[in-house]
mmCIF file of C-alpha atoms in Angstrom:
data_model
loop_
_atom_site.group_PDB
_atom_site.id
_atom_site.type_symbol
_atom_site.label_atom_id
_atom_site.label_comp_id
_atom_site.label_asym_id
_atom_site.label_seq_id
_atom_site.Cartn_x
_atom_site.Cartn_y
_atom_site.Cartn_z
ATOM 1 C CA MET K 1 0.000 0.000 0.000
ATOM 2 C CA SER K 2 3.028 2.249 -0.373
ATOM 3 C CA LYS K 3 1.474 3.750 -3.515
ATOM 4 C CA ILE K 4 -1.522 5.050 -1.571
ATOM 5 C CA LYS K 5 0.767 6.431 1.119
ATOM 6 C CA ASP K 6 2.910 8.193 -1.496
ATOM 7 C CA ILE K 7 -0.158 9.790 -3.087
ATOM 8 C CA SER K 8 -1.547 10.707 0.329
ATOM 9 C CA ASP K 9 1.715 12.269 1.436
ATOM 10 C CA LYS K 10 1.856 14.430 -1.685
ATOM 11 C CA ILE K 11 -1.682 15.698 -1.138
ATOM 12 C CA LYS K 12 -1.131 16.206 2.602
ATOM 13 C CA HIS K 13 2.055 18.202 2.045
ATOM 14 C CA SER K 14 0.252 20.438 -0.441
ATOM 15 C CA VAL K 15 -2.838 20.895 1.758
ATOM 16 C CA GLU K 16 -0.785 21.627 4.848
ATOM 17 C CA THR K 17 0.921 24.569 3.142
ATOM 18 C CA VAL K 18 -2.350 26.485 3.632
ATOM 19 C CA PHE K 19 -4.289 24.460 6.212
ATOM 20 C CA LYS K 20 -2.671 24.658 9.633
ATOM 21 C CA GLY K 21 -4.329 22.139 11.908
ATOM 22 C CA ASP K 22 -4.513 18.534 13.048
ATOM 23 C CA GLU K 23 -2.981 16.333 10.345
ATOM 24 C CA ASN K 24 -5.199 13.464 11.500
ATOM 25 C CA ILE K 25 -8.151 15.397 10.066
ATOM 26 C CA VAL K 26 -6.466 15.422 6.647
ATOM 27 C CA ASP K 27 -5.700 11.686 6.960
ATOM 28 C CA MET K 28 -9.339 10.904 7.695
ATOM 29 C CA ILE K 29 -10.636 13.039 4.841
ATOM 30 C CA LEU K 30 -8.249 11.311 2.424
ATOM 31 C CA ALA K 31 -9.421 7.969 3.811
ATOM 32 C CA ALA K 32 -13.009 8.971 3.024
ATOM 33 C CA VAL K 33 -12.016 9.978 -0.518
ATOM 34 C CA PHE K 34 -10.245 6.656 -1.171
ATOM 35 C CA ALA K 35 -13.132 4.725 0.419
ATOM 36 C CA GLY K 36 -15.677 6.447 -1.829
ATOM 37 C CA GLY K 37 -17.397 8.216 1.073
ATOM 38 C CA HIS K 38 -18.408 11.778 1.912
ATOM 39 C CA VAL K 39 -17.443 14.059 4.810
ATOM 40 C CA LEU K 40 -19.394 16.514 6.950
ATOM 41 C CA LEU K 41 -17.261 19.186 8.644
ATOM 42 C CA GLU K 42 -19.108 20.529 11.654
ATOM 43 C CA ASP K 43 -17.478 23.458 13.420
ATOM 44 C CA VAL K 44 -17.819 27.128 14.266
ATOM 45 C CA PRO K 45 -17.143 29.687 11.501
ATOM 46 C CA GLY K 46 -13.567 30.666 10.735
ATOM 47 C CA THR K 47 -11.801 27.416 11.643
ATOM 48 C CA GLY K 48 -10.682 26.635 8.079
ATOM 49 C CA LYS K 49 -13.365 24.266 6.788
ATOM 50 C CA THR K 50 -13.665 25.927 3.383
ATOM 51 C CA VAL K 51 -9.901 26.415 3.022
ATOM 52 C CA LEU K 52 -9.341 22.723 3.761
ATOM 53 C CA ALA K 53 -11.915 21.646 1.166
ATOM 54 C CA LYS K 54 -10.532 23.962 -1.549
ATOM 55 C CA ALA K 55 -6.922 22.958 -0.830
ATOM 56 C CA LEU K 56 -7.847 19.276 -1.091
ATOM 57 C CA ALA K 57 -9.596 19.816 -4.432
ATOM 58 C CA LYS K 58 -6.764 21.878 -5.913
ATOM 59 C CA SER K 59 -4.072 19.469 -4.697
ATOM 60 C CA SER K 60 -5.839 16.418 -6.106
ATOM 61 C CA GLY K 61 -6.268 17.936 -9.570
ATOM 62 C CA LEU K 62 -9.962 17.053 -9.644
ATOM 63 C CA ALA K 63 -12.817 19.151 -11.006
ATOM 64 C CA PHE K 64 -14.154 21.290 -8.182
ATOM 65 C CA SER K 65 -17.415 23.129 -7.625
ATOM 66 C CA ARG K 66 -18.946 24.959 -4.699
ATOM 67 C CA ILE K 67 -22.559 25.265 -3.595
ATOM 68 C CA GLN K 68 -23.272 28.090 -1.164
ATOM 69 C CA CYS K 69 -26.445 27.057 0.633
ATOM 70 C CA THR K 70 -29.153 29.609 1.407
ATOM 71 C CA PRO K 71 -32.848 29.191 2.277
ATOM 72 C CA ASP K 72 -33.870 30.175 -1.261
ATOM 73 C CA LEU K 73 -31.566 27.646 -2.968
ATOM 74 C CA MET K 74 -33.622 25.346 -5.213
ATOM 75 C CA PRO K 75 -32.941 21.657 -5.999
ATOM 76 C CA SER K 76 -32.351 22.580 -9.655
ATOM 77 C CA ASP K 77 -29.606 24.961 -8.495
ATOM 78 C CA VAL K 78 -27.802 21.861 -7.228
ATOM 79 C CA THR K 79 -28.540 19.191 -9.819
ATOM 80 C CA GLY K 80 -29.101 21.296 -12.946
ATOM 81 C CA SER K 81 -32.190 21.470 -15.137
ATOM 82 C CA SER K 82 -33.523 21.060 -18.661
ATOM 83 C CA VAL K 83 -33.681 24.277 -20.684
ATOM 84 C CA TRP K 84 -35.953 24.755 -23.703
ATOM 85 C CA LEU K 85 -34.071 25.741 -26.869
ATOM 86 C CA PRO K 86 -36.510 27.407 -29.318
ATOM 87 C CA ALA K 87 -34.070 27.161 -32.224
ATOM 88 C CA LYS K 88 -33.867 23.370 -31.881
ATOM 89 C CA SER K 89 -37.398 22.883 -30.514
ATOM 90 C CA GLU K 90 -36.028 20.616 -27.799
ATOM 91 C CA PHE K 91 -34.876 20.587 -24.201
ATOM 92 C CA GLU K 92 -31.188 20.573 -23.362
ATOM 93 C CA PHE K 93 -29.825 19.481 -19.997
ATOM 94 C CA ARG K 94 -27.640 22.057 -18.276
ATOM 95 C CA PRO K 95 -25.663 20.317 -15.501
ATOM 96 C CA GLY K 96 -25.548 21.828 -12.035
ATOM 97 C CA PRO K 97 -22.549 22.112 -9.690
ATOM 98 C CA VAL K 98 -23.165 18.634 -8.244
ATOM 99 C CA MET K 99 -21.792 17.161 -11.480
ATOM 100 C CA SER K 100 -18.182 17.571 -10.464
ATOM 101 C CA SER K 101 -15.547 15.393 -8.814
ATOM 102 C CA ILE K 102 -15.251 17.301 -5.528
ATOM 103 C CA VAL K 103 -18.279 19.286 -4.426
ATOM 104 C CA LEU K 104 -18.043 21.691 -1.500
ATOM 105 C CA VAL K 105 -21.501 22.238 -0.004
ATOM 106 C CA ASP K 106 -20.994 25.230 2.265
ATOM 107 C CA GLU K 107 -23.355 25.677 5.228
ATOM 108 C CA LEU K 108 -25.502 22.713 4.251
ATOM 109 C CA ASN K 109 -27.949 23.294 7.101
ATOM 110 C CA ARG K 110 -28.970 26.660 5.606
ATOM 111 C CA ALA K 111 -30.618 24.879 2.679
ATOM 112 C CA THR K 112 -34.238 23.742 2.997
ATOM 113 C CA PRO K 113 -34.953 20.007 3.465
ATOM 114 C CA ARG K 114 -36.203 19.889 -0.134
ATOM 115 C CA THR K 115 -32.871 21.132 -1.440
ATOM 116 C CA GLN K 116 -30.883 18.980 0.982
ATOM 117 C CA SER K 117 -32.700 15.946 -0.373
ATOM 118 C CA ALA K 118 -31.493 16.799 -3.881
ATOM 119 C CA LEU K 119 -28.082 15.587 -2.743
ATOM 120 C CA LEU K 120 -29.347 12.237 -1.431
ATOM 121 C CA GLU K 121 -29.502 10.410 -4.763
ATOM 122 C CA ALA K 122 -26.157 11.839 -5.855
ATOM 123 C CA MET K 123 -24.396 10.839 -2.621
ATOM 124 C CA ALA K 124 -25.968 7.416 -2.306
ATOM 125 C CA GLU K 125 -26.117 6.237 -5.915
ATOM 126 C CA GLY K 126 -23.687 8.408 -7.872
ATOM 127 C CA GLN K 127 -26.414 9.683 -10.163
ATOM 128 C CA ILE K 128 -29.140 12.307 -10.470
ATOM 129 C CA SER K 129 -32.558 12.087 -12.116
ATOM 130 C CA ILE K 130 -33.895 15.060 -14.096
ATOM 131 C CA ASP K 131 -37.207 14.933 -15.971
ATOM 132 C CA GLY K 132 -37.232 11.149 -15.767
ATOM 133 C CA LYS K 133 -33.739 10.790 -17.212
ATOM 134 C CA ARG K 134 -30.811 9.433 -15.268
ATOM 135 C CA HIS K 135 -27.471 11.211 -15.395
ATOM 136 C CA GLU K 136 -24.461 9.304 -14.107
ATOM 137 C CA LEU K 137 -21.917 11.191 -12.047
ATOM 138 C CA GLY K 138 -18.261 10.607 -12.780
ATOM 139 C CA LYS K 139 -15.770 8.908 -10.513
ATOM 140 C CA PRO K 140 -14.423 9.918 -8.137
ATOM 141 C CA PHE K 141 -17.360 11.829 -6.680
ATOM 142 C CA PHE K 142 -16.793 13.328 -3.257
ATOM 143 C CA VAL K 143 -19.002 15.679 -1.254
ATOM 144 C CA ILE K 144 -17.451 17.672 1.565
ATOM 145 C CA ALA K 145 -20.152 19.634 3.356
ATOM 146 C CA THR K 146 -19.862 22.140 6.179
ATOM 147 C CA GLU K 147 -22.292 23.265 8.835
ATOM 148 C CA ASN K 148 -22.245 25.570 11.839
ATOM 149 C CA PRO K 149 -23.569 23.645 14.877
ATOM 150 C CA VAL K 150 -23.936 26.639 17.199
ATOM 151 C CA GLU K 151 -26.245 28.763 15.059
ATOM 152 C CA SER K 152 -29.931 27.916 14.745
ATOM 153 C CA GLU K 153 -31.468 31.035 13.166
ATOM 154 C CA GLY K 154 -32.125 30.503 9.467
ATOM 155 C CA THR K 155 -31.006 26.871 9.543
ATOM 156 C CA PHE K 156 -32.732 23.524 8.959
ATOM 157 C CA PRO K 157 -31.692 20.369 10.842
ATOM 158 C CA LEU K 158 -30.323 17.628 8.612
ATOM 159 C CA PRO K 159 -32.727 14.674 8.273
ATOM 160 C CA GLU K 160 -31.434 11.325 9.495
ATOM 161 C CA ALA K 161 -31.270 9.974 5.936
ATOM 162 C CA GLN K 162 -28.997 12.861 4.954
ATOM 163 C CA LYS K 163 -26.678 12.350 7.932
ATOM 164 C CA ASP K 164 -26.390 8.663 7.093
ATOM 165 C CA ARG K 165 -24.982 9.480 3.655
ATOM 166 C CA PHE K 166 -21.853 10.995 5.192
ATOM 167 C CA MET K 167 -19.140 8.461 5.936
ATOM 168 C CA LEU K 168 -17.477 10.748 8.500
ATOM 169 C CA CYS K 169 -18.452 13.751 10.593
ATOM 170 C CA LEU K 170 -15.372 15.706 11.676
ATOM 171 C CA SER K 171 -14.613 18.798 13.743
ATOM 172 C CA ILE K 172 -11.461 20.780 13.010
ATOM 173 C CA GLY K 173 -11.333 22.706 16.284
ATOM 174 C CA TYR K 174 -9.264 25.755 17.094
ATOM 175 C CA PRO K 175 -5.589 25.808 16.011
ATOM 176 C CA LYS K 176 -2.675 25.725 18.417
ATOM 177 C CA LYS K 177 -0.801 28.947 19.093
ATOM 178 C CA GLU K 178 2.031 28.153 16.664
ATOM 179 C CA GLU K 179 -0.455 27.128 13.973
ATOM 180 C CA GLU K 180 -2.445 30.326 14.408
ATOM 181 C CA ILE K 181 0.696 32.422 14.065
ATOM 182 C CA SER K 182 1.353 30.684 10.718
ATOM 183 C CA ILE K 183 -2.241 31.291 9.627
ATOM 184 C CA ILE K 184 -2.028 34.998 10.447
ATOM 185 C CA THR K 185 1.382 35.627 8.849
ATOM 186 C CA ALA K 186 0.327 33.752 5.682
ATOM 187 C CA GLN K 187 -2.210 36.496 4.992
ATOM 188 C CA ARG K 188 0.486 38.941 3.807
ATOM 189 C CA SER K 189 -0.915 38.807 0.305
ATOM 190 C CA LEU K 190 -3.667 40.376 -1.782
ATOM 191 C CA VAL K 191 -5.052 36.907 -2.534
ATOM 192 C CA HIS K 192 -5.658 33.988 -0.202
ATOM 193 C CA PRO K 193 -2.763 31.453 -0.107
ATOM 194 C CA VAL K 194 -5.126 28.631 -1.124
ATOM 195 C CA GLU K 195 -5.376 30.175 -4.620
ATOM 196 C CA ALA K 196 -1.698 29.320 -5.188
ATOM 197 C CA VAL K 197 -2.167 25.599 -4.483
ATOM 198 C CA GLN K 198 -1.369 23.445 -7.519
ATOM 199 C CA ALA K 199 -2.311 19.879 -8.443
ATOM 200 C CA VAL K 200 0.260 17.356 -7.192
ATOM 201 C CA VAL K 201 -1.495 14.146 -8.322
ATOM 202 C CA THR K 202 -3.811 13.124 -11.157
ATOM 203 C CA LYS K 203 -7.345 11.811 -11.345
ATOM 204 C CA ASP K 204 -6.063 8.422 -12.512
ATOM 205 C CA GLU K 205 -3.830 8.164 -9.445
ATOM 206 C CA ILE K 206 -6.796 8.893 -7.172
ATOM 207 C CA LEU K 207 -8.864 6.193 -8.915
ATOM 208 C CA ALA K 208 -5.986 3.716 -8.575
ATOM 209 C CA CYS K 209 -5.827 4.416 -4.838
ATOM 210 C CA MET K 210 -9.567 3.778 -4.544
ATOM 211 C CA GLU K 211 -9.147 0.412 -6.225
ATOM 212 C CA GLU K 212 -6.248 -0.556 -3.956
ATOM 213 C CA ALA K 213 -7.936 0.518 -0.724
ATOM 214 C CA VAL K 214 -10.605 -2.201 -0.960
ATOM 215 C CA ASN K 215 -7.859 -4.860 -0.849
ATOM 216 C CA VAL K 216 -6.530 -3.850 2.573
ATOM 217 C CA HIS K 217 -6.676 -6.889 4.852
ATOM 218 C CA VAL K 218 -9.093 -6.956 7.805
ATOM 219 C CA ASP K 219 -8.268 -9.668 10.337
ATOM 220 C CA GLU K 220 -11.087 -11.665 11.925
ATOM 221 C CA ALA K 221 -10.248 -10.262 15.368
ATOM 222 C CA VAL K 222 -10.503 -6.691 14.027
ATOM 223 C CA MET K 223 -13.810 -7.513 12.351
ATOM 224 C CA GLU K 224 -15.157 -8.913 15.625
ATOM 225 C CA TYR K 225 -14.086 -5.720 17.423
ATOM 226 C CA LEU K 226 -15.801 -3.565 14.813
ATOM 227 C CA LEU K 227 -19.032 -5.551 15.091
ATOM 228 C CA ALA K 228 -18.891 -5.470 18.898
ATOM 229 C CA LEU K 229 -18.836 -1.665 18.773
ATOM 230 C CA VAL K 230 -21.780 -1.653 16.373
ATOM 231 C CA GLU K 231 -23.756 -4.072 18.540
ATOM 232 C CA ALA K 232 -23.053 -1.967 21.631
ATOM 233 C CA THR K 233 -24.946 0.937 20.062
ATOM 234 C CA ARG K 234 -27.929 -1.274 19.244
ATOM 235 C CA THR K 235 -28.309 -2.496 22.826
ATOM 236 C CA ASN K 236 -27.545 0.794 24.595
ATOM 237 C CA GLU K 237 -30.493 1.874 26.753
ATOM 238 C CA SER K 238 -29.837 5.570 26.088
ATOM 239 C CA LEU K 239 -30.301 5.228 22.340
ATOM 240 C CA THR K 240 -33.464 5.045 20.259
ATOM 241 C CA ALA K 241 -31.518 3.820 17.229
ATOM 242 C CA GLY K 242 -28.057 2.349 16.940
ATOM 243 C CA ILE K 243 -25.763 1.859 13.983
ATOM 244 C CA SER K 244 -27.306 0.360 10.848
ATOM 245 C CA PRO K 245 -25.486 -1.982 8.440
ATOM 246 C CA ARG K 246 -24.699 1.083 6.297
ATOM 247 C CA GLY K 247 -22.845 2.498 9.295
ATOM 248 C CA SER K 248 -20.869 -0.694 9.896
ATOM 249 C CA ILE K 249 -19.903 -0.780 6.202
ATOM 250 C CA ALA K 250 -18.775 2.850 6.451
ATOM 251 C CA LEU K 251 -16.557 2.041 9.445
ATOM 252 C CA TYR K 252 -15.120 -1.004 7.663
ATOM 253 C CA LYS K 253 -14.277 0.849 4.439
ATOM 254 C CA ALA K 254 -12.947 3.920 6.235
ATOM 255 C CA ALA K 255 -10.653 1.748 8.375
ATOM 256 C CA GLN K 256 -9.303 0.015 5.261
ATOM 257 C CA ALA K 257 -8.550 3.333 3.574
ATOM 258 C CA LEU K 258 -7.039 4.914 6.705
ATOM 259 C CA ALA K 259 -4.681 1.954 7.112
ATOM 260 C CA ALA K 260 -3.581 2.421 3.492
ATOM 261 C CA VAL K 261 -3.078 6.170 4.005
ATOM 262 C CA LYS K 262 -0.767 5.281 6.891
ATOM 263 C CA GLY K 263 1.178 2.866 4.697
ATOM 264 C CA ARG K 264 -0.163 -0.455 5.959
ATOM 265 C CA SER K 265 -1.754 -3.349 4.082
ATOM 266 C CA TYR K 266 -3.829 -4.367 7.110
ATOM 267 C CA VAL K 267 -6.270 -2.731 9.515
ATOM 268 C CA THR K 268 -5.505 -2.512 13.236
ATOM 269 C CA PRO K 269 -7.983 -2.157 16.120
ATOM 270 C CA GLU K 270 -6.602 1.367 16.611
ATOM 271 C CA ASP K 271 -7.732 2.300 13.076
ATOM 272 C CA VAL K 272 -11.261 1.192 13.933
ATOM 273 C CA LYS K 273 -11.189 2.897 17.322
ATOM 274 C CA SER K 274 -9.971 6.239 15.936
ATOM 275 C CA LEU K 275 -12.757 6.256 13.329
ATOM 276 C CA THR K 276 -15.609 5.133 15.572
ATOM 277 C CA LEU K 277 -16.558 8.616 16.793
ATOM 278 C CA PRO K 278 -16.494 10.266 13.317
ATOM 279 C CA VAL K 279 -18.513 7.405 11.788
ATOM 280 C CA PHE K 280 -21.033 6.896 14.624
ATOM 281 C CA ARG K 281 -21.513 10.492 15.736
ATOM 282 C CA LYS K 282 -24.335 11.482 13.378
ATOM 283 C CA ARG K 283 -25.853 8.021 13.072
ATOM 284 C CA ILE K 284 -27.046 7.312 16.615
ATOM 285 C CA ILE K 285 -30.283 8.793 17.980
ATOM 286 C CA LEU K 286 -30.546 9.597 21.680
ATOM 287 C CA LYS K 287 -33.670 9.059 23.744
ATOM 288 C CA GLY K 288 -35.305 12.108 25.278
ATOM 289 C CA ASP K 289 -34.415 11.153 28.857
ATOM 290 C CA ALA K 290 -30.764 10.693 27.867
ATOM 291 C CA ILE K 291 -30.671 14.238 26.521
ATOM 292 C CA ILE K 292 -32.298 15.521 29.730
ATOM 293 C CA ARG K 293 -29.586 13.751 31.723
ATOM 294 C CA GLY K 294 -26.998 15.715 29.758
ATOM 295 C CA LEU K 295 -25.708 12.876 27.613
ATOM 296 C CA THR K 296 -24.458 13.545 24.094
ATOM 297 C CA ALA K 297 -23.629 11.372 21.118
ATOM 298 C CA GLN K 298 -19.929 11.959 21.789
ATOM 299 C CA SER K 299 -20.113 11.000 25.467
ATOM 300 C CA ILE K 300 -22.067 7.812 24.749
ATOM 301 C CA ILE K 301 -19.657 6.733 21.992
ATOM 302 C CA ARG K 302 -16.673 7.368 24.269
ATOM 303 C CA GLN K 303 -18.335 5.223 26.956
ATOM 304 C CA LEU K 304 -18.778 2.426 24.428
ATOM 305 C CA LEU K 305 -15.149 2.664 23.352
ATOM 306 C CA GLU K 306 -14.084 2.275 26.974
ATOM 307 C CA ALA K 307 -16.497 -0.603 27.611
ATOM 308 C CA VAL K 308 -15.728 -2.734 24.543
ATOM 309 C CA PRO K 309 -12.352 -4.455 25.023
ATOM 310 C CA VAL K 310 -9.707 -3.877 22.364
ATOM 311 C CA PRO K 311 -8.430 -7.245 21.101
ATOM 312 C CA ASP K 312 -4.805 -8.325 21.277
ATOM 313 C CA PHE K 313 -3.764 -8.112 17.684
ATOM 314 C CA LYS K 314 -0.838 -9.312 15.599
ATOM 315 C CA ALA K 315 -0.944 -8.814 11.868
ATOM 316 C CA HIS K 316 -1.120 -11.990 9.781
ATOM 317 C CA VAL K 317 -0.918 -10.885 6.169
#
């Protein structure tokens, strides 16, 4: 899996020239890309969510588009629409911004549920349907969406089906002092530093990494650990709904890709453990009394991680 690590390192080095933050966040986003998943970045404004998404797109050399969500955004503004051409007496399909390789959906929770749902088919099936016709999306297709969790005015909560389409939900957090100094001093320019980022890999290299990631070995003991974590959510008395099979598949694929990003041909229990919170966070539903008692999705998942024993593991590949 050295090829995936080489590609990942090139992208990471390029991204980190403008994004100053936890490199584990970049690793996990790359893992989602190689696993064919999507990422939701949930954090307060100004922490670098948009910069990270743009730097990733520019570094990977993939077609990039951005959707700025507002309450008046229509589904056709996302998917595209058919336009009548009088000269030809026919309709012509004009593709929307979703028909790109990397799509940044900024402030997703500002779009209405109707518009949010326009992304469901694209994210789940890699296609969109307009006027009864199916339009295939190219590969790779990666959605990186952002939302502000602390602001409620003018926002619409994401439906559970929408949350389930994201492989990972990540928070960037505030930078360390040294990182913030670098962020501030990098602004000595008339244009943002992210505009200078150049492609360091090709689309074909990204596709090759996606094909290799599915071959990363998952030992039986690691699989049992993964399923034990999933089962723990389904039997937890504080939860109305635990992790579905789609969630367990997401954890499995993300762990494979993260292992490859780190240069290994096998998954360790630590890979699974590190990804459990980002994968489970938006997929579990708390009961009302659990919320009253002050429990959160994060606190419950951390309790599960402490309760489920980590297996002794030696790679056999």
